[in-house]
CSV table of C-alpha atoms in Angstrom, one decimal:
chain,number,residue,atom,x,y,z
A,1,UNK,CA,23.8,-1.4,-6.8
A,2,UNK,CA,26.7,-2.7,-4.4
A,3,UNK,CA,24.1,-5.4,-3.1
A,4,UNK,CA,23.5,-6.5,-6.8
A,5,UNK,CA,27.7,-6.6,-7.3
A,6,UNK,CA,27.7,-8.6,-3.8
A,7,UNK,CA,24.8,-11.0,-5.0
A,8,UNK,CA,26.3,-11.7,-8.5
A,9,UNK,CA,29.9,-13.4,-6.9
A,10,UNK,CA,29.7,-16.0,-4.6
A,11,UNK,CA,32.1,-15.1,-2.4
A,12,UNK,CA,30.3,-12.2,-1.6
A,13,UNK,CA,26.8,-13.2,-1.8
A,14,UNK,CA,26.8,-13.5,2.4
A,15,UNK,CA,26.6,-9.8,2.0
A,16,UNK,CA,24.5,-9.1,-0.1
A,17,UNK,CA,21.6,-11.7,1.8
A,18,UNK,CA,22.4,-10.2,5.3
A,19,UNK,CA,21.5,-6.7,3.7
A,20,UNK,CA,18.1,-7.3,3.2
A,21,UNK,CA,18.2,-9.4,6.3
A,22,UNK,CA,18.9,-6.5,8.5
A,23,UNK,CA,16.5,-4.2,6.2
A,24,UNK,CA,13.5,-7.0,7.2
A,25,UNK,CA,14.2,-7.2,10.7
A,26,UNK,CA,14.5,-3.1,11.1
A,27,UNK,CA,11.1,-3.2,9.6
A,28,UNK,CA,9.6,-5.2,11.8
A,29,UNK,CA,11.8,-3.5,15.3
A,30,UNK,CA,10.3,-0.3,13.8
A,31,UNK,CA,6.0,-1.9,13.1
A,32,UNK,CA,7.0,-3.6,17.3
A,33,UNK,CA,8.3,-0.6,18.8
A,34,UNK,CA,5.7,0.2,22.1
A,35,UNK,CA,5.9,3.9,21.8
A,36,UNK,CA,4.5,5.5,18.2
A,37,UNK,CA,7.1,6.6,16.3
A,38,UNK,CA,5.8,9.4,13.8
A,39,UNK,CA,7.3,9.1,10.2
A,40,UNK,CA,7.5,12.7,8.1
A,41,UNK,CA,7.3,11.5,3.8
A,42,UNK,CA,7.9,15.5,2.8
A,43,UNK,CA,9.8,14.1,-0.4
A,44,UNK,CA,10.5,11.2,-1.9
A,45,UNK,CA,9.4,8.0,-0.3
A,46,UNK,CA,10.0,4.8,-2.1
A,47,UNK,CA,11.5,1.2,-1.5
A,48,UNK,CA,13.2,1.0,1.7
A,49,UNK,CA,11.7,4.9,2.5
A,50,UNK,CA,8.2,3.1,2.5
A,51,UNK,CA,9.9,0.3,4.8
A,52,UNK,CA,10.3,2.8,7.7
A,53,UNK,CA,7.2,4.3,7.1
A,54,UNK,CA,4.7,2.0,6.8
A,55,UNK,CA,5.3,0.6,10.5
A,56,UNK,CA,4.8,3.5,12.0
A,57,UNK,CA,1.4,4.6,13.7
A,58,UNK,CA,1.4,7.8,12.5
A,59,UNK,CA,2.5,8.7,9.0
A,60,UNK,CA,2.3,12.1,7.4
A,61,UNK,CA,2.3,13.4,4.0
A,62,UNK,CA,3.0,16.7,2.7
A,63,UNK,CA,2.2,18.2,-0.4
A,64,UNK,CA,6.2,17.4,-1.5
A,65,UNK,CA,5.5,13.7,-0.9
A,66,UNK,CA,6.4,11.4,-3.9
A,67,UNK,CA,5.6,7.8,-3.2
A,68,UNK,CA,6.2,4.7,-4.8
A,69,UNK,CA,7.2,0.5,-4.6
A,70,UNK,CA,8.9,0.7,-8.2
A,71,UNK,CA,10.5,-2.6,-7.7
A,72,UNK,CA,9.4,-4.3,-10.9
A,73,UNK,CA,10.9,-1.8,-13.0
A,74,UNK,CA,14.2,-3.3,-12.0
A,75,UNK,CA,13.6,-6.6,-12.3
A,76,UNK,CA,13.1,-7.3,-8.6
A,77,UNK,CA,9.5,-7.4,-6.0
A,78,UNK,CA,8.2,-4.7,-3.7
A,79,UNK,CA,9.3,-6.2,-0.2
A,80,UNK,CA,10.3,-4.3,2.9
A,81,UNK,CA,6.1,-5.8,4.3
A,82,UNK,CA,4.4,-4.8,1.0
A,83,UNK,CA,3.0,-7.9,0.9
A,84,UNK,CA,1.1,-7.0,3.6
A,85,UNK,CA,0.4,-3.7,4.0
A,86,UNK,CA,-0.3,-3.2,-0.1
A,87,UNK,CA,-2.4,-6.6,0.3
A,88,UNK,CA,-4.9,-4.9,3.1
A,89,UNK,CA,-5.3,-1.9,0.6
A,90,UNK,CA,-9.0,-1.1,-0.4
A,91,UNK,CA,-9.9,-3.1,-3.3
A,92,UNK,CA,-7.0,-3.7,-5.9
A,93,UNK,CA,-4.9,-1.0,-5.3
A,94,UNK,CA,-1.9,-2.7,-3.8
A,95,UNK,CA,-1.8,-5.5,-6.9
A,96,UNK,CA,-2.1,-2.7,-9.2
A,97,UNK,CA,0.5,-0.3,-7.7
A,98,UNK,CA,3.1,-3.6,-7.0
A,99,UNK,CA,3.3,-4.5,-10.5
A,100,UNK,CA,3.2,-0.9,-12.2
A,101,UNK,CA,5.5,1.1,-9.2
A,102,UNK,CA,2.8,3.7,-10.1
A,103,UNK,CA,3.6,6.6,-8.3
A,104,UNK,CA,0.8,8.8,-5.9
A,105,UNK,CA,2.0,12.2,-5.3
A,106,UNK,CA,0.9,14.7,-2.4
A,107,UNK,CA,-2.3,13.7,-0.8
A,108,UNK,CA,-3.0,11.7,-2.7
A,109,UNK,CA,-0.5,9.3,-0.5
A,110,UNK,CA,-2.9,10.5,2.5
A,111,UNK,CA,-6.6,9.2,0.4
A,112,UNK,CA,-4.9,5.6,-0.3
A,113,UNK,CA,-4.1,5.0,3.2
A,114,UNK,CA,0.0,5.1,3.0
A,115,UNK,CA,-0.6,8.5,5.2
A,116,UNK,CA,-2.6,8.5,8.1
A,117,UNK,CA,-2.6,12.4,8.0
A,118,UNK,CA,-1.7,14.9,5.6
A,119,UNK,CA,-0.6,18.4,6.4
A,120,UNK,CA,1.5,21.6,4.8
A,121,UNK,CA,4.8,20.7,4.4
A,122,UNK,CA,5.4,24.1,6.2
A,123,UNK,CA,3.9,23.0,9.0
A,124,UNK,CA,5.9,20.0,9.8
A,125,UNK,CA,8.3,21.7,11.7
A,126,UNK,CA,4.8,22.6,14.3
A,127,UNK,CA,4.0,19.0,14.6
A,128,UNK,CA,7.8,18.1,15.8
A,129,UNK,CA,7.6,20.9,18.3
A,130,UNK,CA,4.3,20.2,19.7
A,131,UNK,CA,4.9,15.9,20.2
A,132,UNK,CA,8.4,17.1,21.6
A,133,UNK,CA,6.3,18.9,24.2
A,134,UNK,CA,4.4,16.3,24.9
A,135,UNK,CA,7.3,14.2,25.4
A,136,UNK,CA,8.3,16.4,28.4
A,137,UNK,CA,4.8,16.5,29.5
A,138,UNK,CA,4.0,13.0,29.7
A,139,UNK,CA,7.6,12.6,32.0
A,140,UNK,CA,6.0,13.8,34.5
A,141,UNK,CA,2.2,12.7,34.0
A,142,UNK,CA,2.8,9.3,32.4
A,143,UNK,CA,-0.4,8.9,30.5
A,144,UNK,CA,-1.3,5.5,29.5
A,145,UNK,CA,0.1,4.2,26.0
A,146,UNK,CA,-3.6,4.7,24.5
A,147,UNK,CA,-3.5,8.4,26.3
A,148,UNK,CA,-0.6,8.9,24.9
A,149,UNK,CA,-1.6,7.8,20.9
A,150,UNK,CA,-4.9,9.9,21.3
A,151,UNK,CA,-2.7,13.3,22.1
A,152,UNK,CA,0.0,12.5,19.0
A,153,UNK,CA,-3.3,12.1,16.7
A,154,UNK,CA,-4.7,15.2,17.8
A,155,UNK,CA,-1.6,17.2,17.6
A,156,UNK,CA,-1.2,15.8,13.9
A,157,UNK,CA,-4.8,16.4,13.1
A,158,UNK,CA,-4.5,20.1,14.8
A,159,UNK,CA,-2.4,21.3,11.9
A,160,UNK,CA,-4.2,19.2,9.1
A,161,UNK,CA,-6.9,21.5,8.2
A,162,UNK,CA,-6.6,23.4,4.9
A,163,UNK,CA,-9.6,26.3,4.0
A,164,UNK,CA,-7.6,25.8,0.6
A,165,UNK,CA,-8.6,21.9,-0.2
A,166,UNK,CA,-10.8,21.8,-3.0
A,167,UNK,CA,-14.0,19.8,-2.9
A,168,UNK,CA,-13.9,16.0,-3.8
A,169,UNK,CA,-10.5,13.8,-3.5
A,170,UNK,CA,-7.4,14.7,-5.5
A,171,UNK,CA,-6.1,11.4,-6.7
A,172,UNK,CA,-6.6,10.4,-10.2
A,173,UNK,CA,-7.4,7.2,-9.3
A,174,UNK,CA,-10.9,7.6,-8.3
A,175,UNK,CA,-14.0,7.1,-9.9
A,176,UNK,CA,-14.4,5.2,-13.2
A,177,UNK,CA,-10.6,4.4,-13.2
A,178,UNK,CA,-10.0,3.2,-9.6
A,179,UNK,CA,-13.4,0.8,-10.8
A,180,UNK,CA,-11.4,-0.1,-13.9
A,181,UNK,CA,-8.5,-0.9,-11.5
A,182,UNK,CA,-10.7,-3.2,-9.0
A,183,UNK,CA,-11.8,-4.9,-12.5
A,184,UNK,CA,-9.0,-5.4,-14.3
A,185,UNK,CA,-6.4,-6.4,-11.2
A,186,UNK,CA,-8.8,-8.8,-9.6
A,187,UNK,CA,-7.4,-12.0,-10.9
A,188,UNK,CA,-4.6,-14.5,-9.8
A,189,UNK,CA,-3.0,-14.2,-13.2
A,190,UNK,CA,-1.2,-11.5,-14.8
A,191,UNK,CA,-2.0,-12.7,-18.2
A,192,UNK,CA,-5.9,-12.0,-17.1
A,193,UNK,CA,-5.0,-8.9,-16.1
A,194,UNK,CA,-3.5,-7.9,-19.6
A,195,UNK,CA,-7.1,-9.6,-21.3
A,196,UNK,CA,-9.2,-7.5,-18.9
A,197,UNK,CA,-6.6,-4.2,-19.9
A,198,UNK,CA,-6.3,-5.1,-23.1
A,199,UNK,CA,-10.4,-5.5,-23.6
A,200,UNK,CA,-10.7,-1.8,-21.5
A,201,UNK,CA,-8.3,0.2,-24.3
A,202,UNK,CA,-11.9,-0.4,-26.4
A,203,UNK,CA,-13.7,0.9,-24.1
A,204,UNK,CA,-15.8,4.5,-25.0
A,205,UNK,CA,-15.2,6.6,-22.0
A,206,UNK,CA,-11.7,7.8,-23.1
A,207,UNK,CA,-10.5,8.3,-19.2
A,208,UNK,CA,-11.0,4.5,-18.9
A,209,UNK,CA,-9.6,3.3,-22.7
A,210,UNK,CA,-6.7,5.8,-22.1
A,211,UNK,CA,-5.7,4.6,-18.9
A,212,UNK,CA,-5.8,0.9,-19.7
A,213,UNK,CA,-3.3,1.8,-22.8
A,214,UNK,CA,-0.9,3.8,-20.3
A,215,UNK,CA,-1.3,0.6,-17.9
A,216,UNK,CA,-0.4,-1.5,-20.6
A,217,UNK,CA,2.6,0.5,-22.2
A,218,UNK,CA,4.1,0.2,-18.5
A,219,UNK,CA,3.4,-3.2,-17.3
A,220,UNK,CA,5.0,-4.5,-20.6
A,221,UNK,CA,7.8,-2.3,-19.8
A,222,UNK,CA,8.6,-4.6,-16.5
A,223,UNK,CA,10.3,-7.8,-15.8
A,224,UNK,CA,7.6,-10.6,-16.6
A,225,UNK,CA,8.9,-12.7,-14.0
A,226,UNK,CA,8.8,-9.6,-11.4
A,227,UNK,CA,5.2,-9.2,-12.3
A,228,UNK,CA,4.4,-12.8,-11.3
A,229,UNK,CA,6.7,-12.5,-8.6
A,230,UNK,CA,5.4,-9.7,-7.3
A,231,UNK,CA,0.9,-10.5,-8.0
A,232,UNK,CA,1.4,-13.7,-5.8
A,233,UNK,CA,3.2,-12.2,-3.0
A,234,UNK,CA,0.4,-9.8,-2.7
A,235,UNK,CA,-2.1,-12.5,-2.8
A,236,UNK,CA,-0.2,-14.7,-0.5
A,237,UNK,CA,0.5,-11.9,2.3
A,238,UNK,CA,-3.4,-11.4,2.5
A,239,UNK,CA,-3.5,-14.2,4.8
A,240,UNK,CA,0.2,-13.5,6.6
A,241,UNK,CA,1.0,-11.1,9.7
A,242,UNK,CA,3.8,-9.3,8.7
A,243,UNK,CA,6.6,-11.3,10.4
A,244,UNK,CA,5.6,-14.5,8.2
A,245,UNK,CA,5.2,-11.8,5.2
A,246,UNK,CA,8.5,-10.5,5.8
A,247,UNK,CA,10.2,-13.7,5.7
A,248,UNK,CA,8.7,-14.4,2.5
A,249,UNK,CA,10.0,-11.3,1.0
A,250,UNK,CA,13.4,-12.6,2.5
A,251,UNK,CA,12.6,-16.0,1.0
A,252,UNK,CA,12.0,-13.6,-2.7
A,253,UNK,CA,15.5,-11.7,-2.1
A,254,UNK,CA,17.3,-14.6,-1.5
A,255,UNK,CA,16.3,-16.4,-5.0
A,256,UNK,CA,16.6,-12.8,-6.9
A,257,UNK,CA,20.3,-13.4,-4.8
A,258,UNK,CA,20.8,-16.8,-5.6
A,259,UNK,CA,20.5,-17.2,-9.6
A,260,UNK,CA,16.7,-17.5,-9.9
A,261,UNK,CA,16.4,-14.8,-12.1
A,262,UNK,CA,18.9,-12.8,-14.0
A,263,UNK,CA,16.2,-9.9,-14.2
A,264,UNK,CA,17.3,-8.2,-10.4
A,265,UNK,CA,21.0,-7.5,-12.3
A,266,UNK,CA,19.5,-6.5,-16.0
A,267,UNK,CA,17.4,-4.0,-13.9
A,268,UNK,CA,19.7,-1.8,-11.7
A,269,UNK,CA,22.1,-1.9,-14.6
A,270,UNK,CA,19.8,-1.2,-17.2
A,271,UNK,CA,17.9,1.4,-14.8
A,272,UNK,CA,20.2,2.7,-12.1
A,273,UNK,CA,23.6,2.4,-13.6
A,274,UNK,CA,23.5,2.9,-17.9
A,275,UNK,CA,20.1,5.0,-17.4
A,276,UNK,CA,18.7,3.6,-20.4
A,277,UNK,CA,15.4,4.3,-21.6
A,278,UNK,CA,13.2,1.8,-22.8
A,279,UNK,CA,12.8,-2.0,-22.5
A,280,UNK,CA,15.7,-3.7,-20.4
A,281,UNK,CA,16.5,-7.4,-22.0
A,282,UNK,CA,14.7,-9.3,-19.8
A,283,UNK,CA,15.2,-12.9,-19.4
A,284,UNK,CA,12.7,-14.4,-19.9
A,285,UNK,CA,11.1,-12.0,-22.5
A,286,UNK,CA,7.9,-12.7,-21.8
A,287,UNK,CA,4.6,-13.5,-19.8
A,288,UNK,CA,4.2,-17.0,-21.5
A,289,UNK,CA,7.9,-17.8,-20.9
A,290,UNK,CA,7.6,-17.2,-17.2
A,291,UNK,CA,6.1,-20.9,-16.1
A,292,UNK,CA,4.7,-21.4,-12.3
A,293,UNK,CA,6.9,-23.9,-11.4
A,294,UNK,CA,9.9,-21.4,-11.7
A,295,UNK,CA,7.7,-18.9,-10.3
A,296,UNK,CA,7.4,-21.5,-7.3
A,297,UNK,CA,11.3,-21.1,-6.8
A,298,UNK,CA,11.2,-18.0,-5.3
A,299,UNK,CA,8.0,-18.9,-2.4
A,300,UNK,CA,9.2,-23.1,-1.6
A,301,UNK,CA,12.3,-22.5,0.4
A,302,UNK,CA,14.7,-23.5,-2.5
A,303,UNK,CA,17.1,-21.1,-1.9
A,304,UNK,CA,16.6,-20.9,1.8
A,305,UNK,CA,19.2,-22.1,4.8
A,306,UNK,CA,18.2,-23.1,8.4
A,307,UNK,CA,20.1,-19.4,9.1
A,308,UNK,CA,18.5,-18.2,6.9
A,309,UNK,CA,15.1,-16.7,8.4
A,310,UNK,CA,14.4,-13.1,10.2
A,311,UNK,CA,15.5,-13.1,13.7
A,312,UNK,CA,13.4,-11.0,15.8
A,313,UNK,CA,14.9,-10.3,19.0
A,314,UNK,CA,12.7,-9.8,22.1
A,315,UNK,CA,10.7,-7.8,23.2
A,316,UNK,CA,9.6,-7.0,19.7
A,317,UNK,CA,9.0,-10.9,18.6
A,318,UNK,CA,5.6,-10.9,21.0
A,319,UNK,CA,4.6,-7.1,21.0
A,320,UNK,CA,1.3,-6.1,19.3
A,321,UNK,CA,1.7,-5.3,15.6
A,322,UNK,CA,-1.1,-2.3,15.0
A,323,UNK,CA,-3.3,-2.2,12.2
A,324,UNK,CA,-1.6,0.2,9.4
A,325,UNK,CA,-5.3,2.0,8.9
A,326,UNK,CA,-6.0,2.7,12.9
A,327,UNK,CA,-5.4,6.5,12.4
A,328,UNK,CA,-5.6,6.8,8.6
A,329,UNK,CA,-9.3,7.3,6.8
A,330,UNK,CA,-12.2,5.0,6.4
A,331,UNK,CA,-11.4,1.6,4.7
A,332,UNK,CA,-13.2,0.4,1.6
A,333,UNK,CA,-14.1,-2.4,4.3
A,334,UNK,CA,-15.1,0.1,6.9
A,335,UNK,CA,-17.4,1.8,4.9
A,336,UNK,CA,-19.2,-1.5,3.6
A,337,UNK,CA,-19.4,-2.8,6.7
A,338,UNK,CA,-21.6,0.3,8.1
A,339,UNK,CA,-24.0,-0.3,4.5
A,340,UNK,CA,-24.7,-3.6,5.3
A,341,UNK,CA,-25.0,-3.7,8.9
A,342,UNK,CA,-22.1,-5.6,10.5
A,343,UNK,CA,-19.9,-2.1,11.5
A,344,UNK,CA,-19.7,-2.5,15.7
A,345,UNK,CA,-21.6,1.2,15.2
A,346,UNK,CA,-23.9,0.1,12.8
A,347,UNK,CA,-27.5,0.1,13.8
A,348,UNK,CA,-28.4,-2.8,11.4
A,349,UNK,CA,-30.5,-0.9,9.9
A,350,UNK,CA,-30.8,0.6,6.5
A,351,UNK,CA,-28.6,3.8,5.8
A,352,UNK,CA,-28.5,6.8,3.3
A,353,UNK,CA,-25.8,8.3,1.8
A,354,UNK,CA,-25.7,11.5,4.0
A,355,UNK,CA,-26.6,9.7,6.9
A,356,UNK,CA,-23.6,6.8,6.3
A,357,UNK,CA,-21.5,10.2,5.6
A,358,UNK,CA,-22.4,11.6,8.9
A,359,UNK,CA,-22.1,8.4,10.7
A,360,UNK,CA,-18.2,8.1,9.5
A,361,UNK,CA,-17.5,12.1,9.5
A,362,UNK,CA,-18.8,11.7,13.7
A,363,UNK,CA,-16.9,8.2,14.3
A,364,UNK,CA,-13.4,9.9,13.1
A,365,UNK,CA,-14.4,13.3,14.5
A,366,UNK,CA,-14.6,15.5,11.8
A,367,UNK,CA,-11.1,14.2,9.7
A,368,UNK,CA,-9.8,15.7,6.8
A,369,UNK,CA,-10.8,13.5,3.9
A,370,UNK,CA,-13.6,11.4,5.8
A,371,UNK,CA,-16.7,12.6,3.9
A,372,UNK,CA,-15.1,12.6,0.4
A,373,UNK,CA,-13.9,9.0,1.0
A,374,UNK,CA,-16.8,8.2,1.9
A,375,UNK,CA,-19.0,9.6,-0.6
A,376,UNK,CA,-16.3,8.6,-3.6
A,377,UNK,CA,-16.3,5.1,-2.4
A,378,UNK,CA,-20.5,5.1,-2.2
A,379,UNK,CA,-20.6,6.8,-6.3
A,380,UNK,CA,-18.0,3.7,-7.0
A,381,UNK,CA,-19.4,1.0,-4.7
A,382,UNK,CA,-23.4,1.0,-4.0
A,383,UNK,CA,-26.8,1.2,-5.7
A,384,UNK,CA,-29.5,3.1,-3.8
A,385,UNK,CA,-32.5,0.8,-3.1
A,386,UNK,CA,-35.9,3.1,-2.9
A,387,UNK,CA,-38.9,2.0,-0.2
A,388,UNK,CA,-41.9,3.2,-2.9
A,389,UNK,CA,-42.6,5.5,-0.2
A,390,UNK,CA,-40.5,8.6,-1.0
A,391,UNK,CA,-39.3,9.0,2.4
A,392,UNK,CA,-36.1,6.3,2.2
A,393,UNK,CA,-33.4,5.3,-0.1
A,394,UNK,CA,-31.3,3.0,1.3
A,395,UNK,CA,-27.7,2.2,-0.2
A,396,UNK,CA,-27.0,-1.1,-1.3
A,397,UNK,CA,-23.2,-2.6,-1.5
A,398,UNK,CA,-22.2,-4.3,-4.5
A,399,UNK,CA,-20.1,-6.9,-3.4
A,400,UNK,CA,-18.3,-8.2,-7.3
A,401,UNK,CA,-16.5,-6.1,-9.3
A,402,UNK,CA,-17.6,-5.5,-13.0
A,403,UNK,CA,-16.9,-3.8,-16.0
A,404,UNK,CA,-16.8,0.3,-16.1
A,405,UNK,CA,-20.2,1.2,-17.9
C-alpha cells in the first residue's frame, strides 16, 4: 500500500520504483546464490513469498501451504520471475494461474512443480536439523557442490514419505479440467480465452461446464488491462532467462508506477485498504477497451530510464541459474520426451504405460508423486497404439490440444 502512495506523487515516485528494484535484484542474488538455499512455504506463500521461493533449489511444501500470484486481482502483473518460472510450467498452467491468482493448497503446490518436495509440516523442524548437520559435516569433508545438492535432496526426500497419501494426485486440477485448462488458455488472446471458456460452460460433463463458469465469474472480476498485461508477459518470458524476464517485470512496475494504468491504485484500495467485495471500477472497464498499443506501453521501454534496469552485482551476474524443475517431479516435457523417444534415457523404442511408469519411478529413485504424475499426465496426454499381436501397446503422445470430450 505505501508503494502505491509513493507511486501516485511524483515527488515520491523514486521510491516507490527502487522498491521493486531491490525486490528484482534480491530475486535474482537469491536464483545466483552457489550454495542451495532451502525455502520452507508451511503457510502462506504469495507475491513476493513466491519471489524467495522460486529461486531456490529446494523448495518444500507442507500440508499448511497456501500458494498463489494474485496480482491481477489488484490491478497489477505477477512479477518477482513469474514470467519465467510460470511460463516453463507443464502445459498452460502458468497463463491460467497468472490471470486468475488461482490458489493450490497443500500438495498440491508440490504436483505443479512450485515444490520440489512436500513433507508433514511437523516434520520440518527434522529437515532443518538434519541439513544443519550436514553443514558441520561438510566443514570438514568439503564435498563437491553436486555432492553436496545430492545429500540436501536426500535428507528432504528422507522425511517425505507418507503411508497416509491416498492413491492418485490431490489437485483438482487434473484430469478433464487441467485438459480444459491446456484448451482454453492456449491462445495469445484473452478474448479467445473467454470464447473457448465461454463455449466450455455448454459443455455436458458438469466438472468441466462448472469450472469454466467459476473461471469466468473470476477472470471478469480482474483488471482487463492486468489480464493482457499479465497473458503476454508469460508468453514473452518463454523465450527469456530470468535476468532479461526480471527486467521486464521491472519494465511492467515502472508503467503500473508511471500513469500507464490507473488499475494498480483502484486495486489495493479497492482490495487491500476499503476490503470491498465485488468488482473494483476498473479503468478501462473492459476487454475490448484495452487496445495493444496501450498494452505495448508497459513492454517498449516508455517508461524506462538509462538507470533504470536491474543491477546485478558480481559474482551473481555470471553464475549458473538452475533449472526450477531439477529436484521437483517429472515435467509434462519430461514425460513426452521418454514416449516419443528423444528422453537421453529413452531407448527409442516404443514404451507402455507401466513400463514409461517404471522408467520415471527408477530415474527419480522412487519419489513421492513420480508414478501418479506420470500416469495422470499419460490418462490426459497419450492414445495407446496396439501391434495386432496382443503382446504390445505402445503410447502415443498427442502433441495439440483439443476440446474435453
Amino acid at each position: 500500500m505505501r508503494v502505491v502512495r509513493d507511486a501516485a506523487n511524483p515527488e515520491t515516485r523514486p521510491k516507490a520504483i527502487q522498491f521493486f528494484k531491490s525486490e528484482f535484484e534480491l530475486d535474482y542474488i537469491l536464483a545466483a546464490l552457489a550454495k542451495p538455499y532451502i525455502a520452507i512455504m508451511d503457510g502462506i506463500t504469495m507475491g513476493g513469498g513466491v519471489g524467495l521461493s522460486m529461486p531456490a533449489a529446494f523448495r518444500v511444501a507442507t500440508e499448511k501451504t497456501v500458494f498463489a500470484m494474485p496480482e491481477t486481482k489488484i490491478g497489477y502483473c505477477p512479477d518477482v520471475g513469474a514470467s519465467f518460472f510460470l511460463s516453463r510450467l507443464d502445459g498452460e498452467m502458468g497463463a491460467y494461474l497468472a490471470l486468475t491468482g488461482d490458489t493450490l493448497k497443500g500438495r498440491a503446490v508440490f504436483e505443479h512443480g512450485f515444490a520440489t518436495h512436500f513433507i508433514p509440516s511437523r516434520r520440518v523442524s527434522n529437515v532443518l536439523e538434519s541439513v544443519s548437520a550436514l553443514d558441520n559435516v561438510a566443514s570438514i569433508e568439503k564435498p563437491s557442490q553436486e555432492d553436496y545438492y545430492k545429500r540436501v535432496n536426500q535428507i528432504i526426500e528422507e522425511n517425505s514419505t507418507e503411508v497416509e497419501h491416498r492413491e492418485g494426485l490431490e489437485s483438482e486440477l487434473v484430469g478433464a479440467k487441467r485438459a480444459a485448462i491446456d484448451y482454453a488458455f492456449r491462445h495469445d488472446e484473452v478474448e479467445k480465452i473467454y470464447g473457448d471458456l465461454k463455449a466450455l460452460t455448454e459443455h455436458s460433463d458438469p466438472t468441466i461446464s462448472e469450472w469454466a463458469t467459476t473461471t469466468l465469474e473470476s477472470l471478469n472480476l480482474r483488471s482487463p488491462t492486468s489480464l493482457k498485461v499479465a497473458l503476454r508477459a508469460v508468453r514473452s518470458g518463454k523465450t527469456k532467462n530470468l535476468l532479461q524476464a526480471l527486467n521486464m517485470e521491472f519494465q511492467i512496475a515502472l508503467a503500473c508506477c508511471s500513469g500507464a494504468t490507473p488499475d494498480f491504485k483502484t486495486g489495493v484500495e479497492a482490495v487491500l485498504v476499503q476490503k470491498t467485495r465485488g468488482r473494483p471500477d476498473w479503468s478501462p472497464s473492459t476487454l475490448e477497451e484495452v487496445t495493444n498499443e496501450k498494452i505495448d506501453e508497459f513492454f517498449n521501454g516508455k517508461y524506462i530510464t538509462e538507470k533504470d534496469q536491474l543491477e546485478i552485482p558480481e559474482p551473481f551476474a555470471s553464475n549458473p541459474i538452475y533449472k526450477p524443475s531439477r529436484f521437483a517431479l517429472p515435467t509434462e516435457i519430461d514425460i513426452r520426451d521418454m514416449v516419443v523417444g528423444s528422453h537421453a534415457t529413452s531407448s527409442g523404442s516404443g514404451i507402455k504405460a507401466d513400463e514409461l511408469a517404471a522408467k520415471f519411478d527408477d530415474l527419480y529413485r522412487g519419489k513421492m508423486g513420480v508414478k501418479e504424475k506420470v500416469r495422470e499426465v499419460v490418462a490426459r496426454k497419450c492414445k495407446t497404439i496396439d501391434n495386432k499381436d496382443g503382446n504390445r501397446v505402445w503410447l502415443q503422445w498427442v502433441h495439440t490440444p483439443t476440446a474435453p470430450q
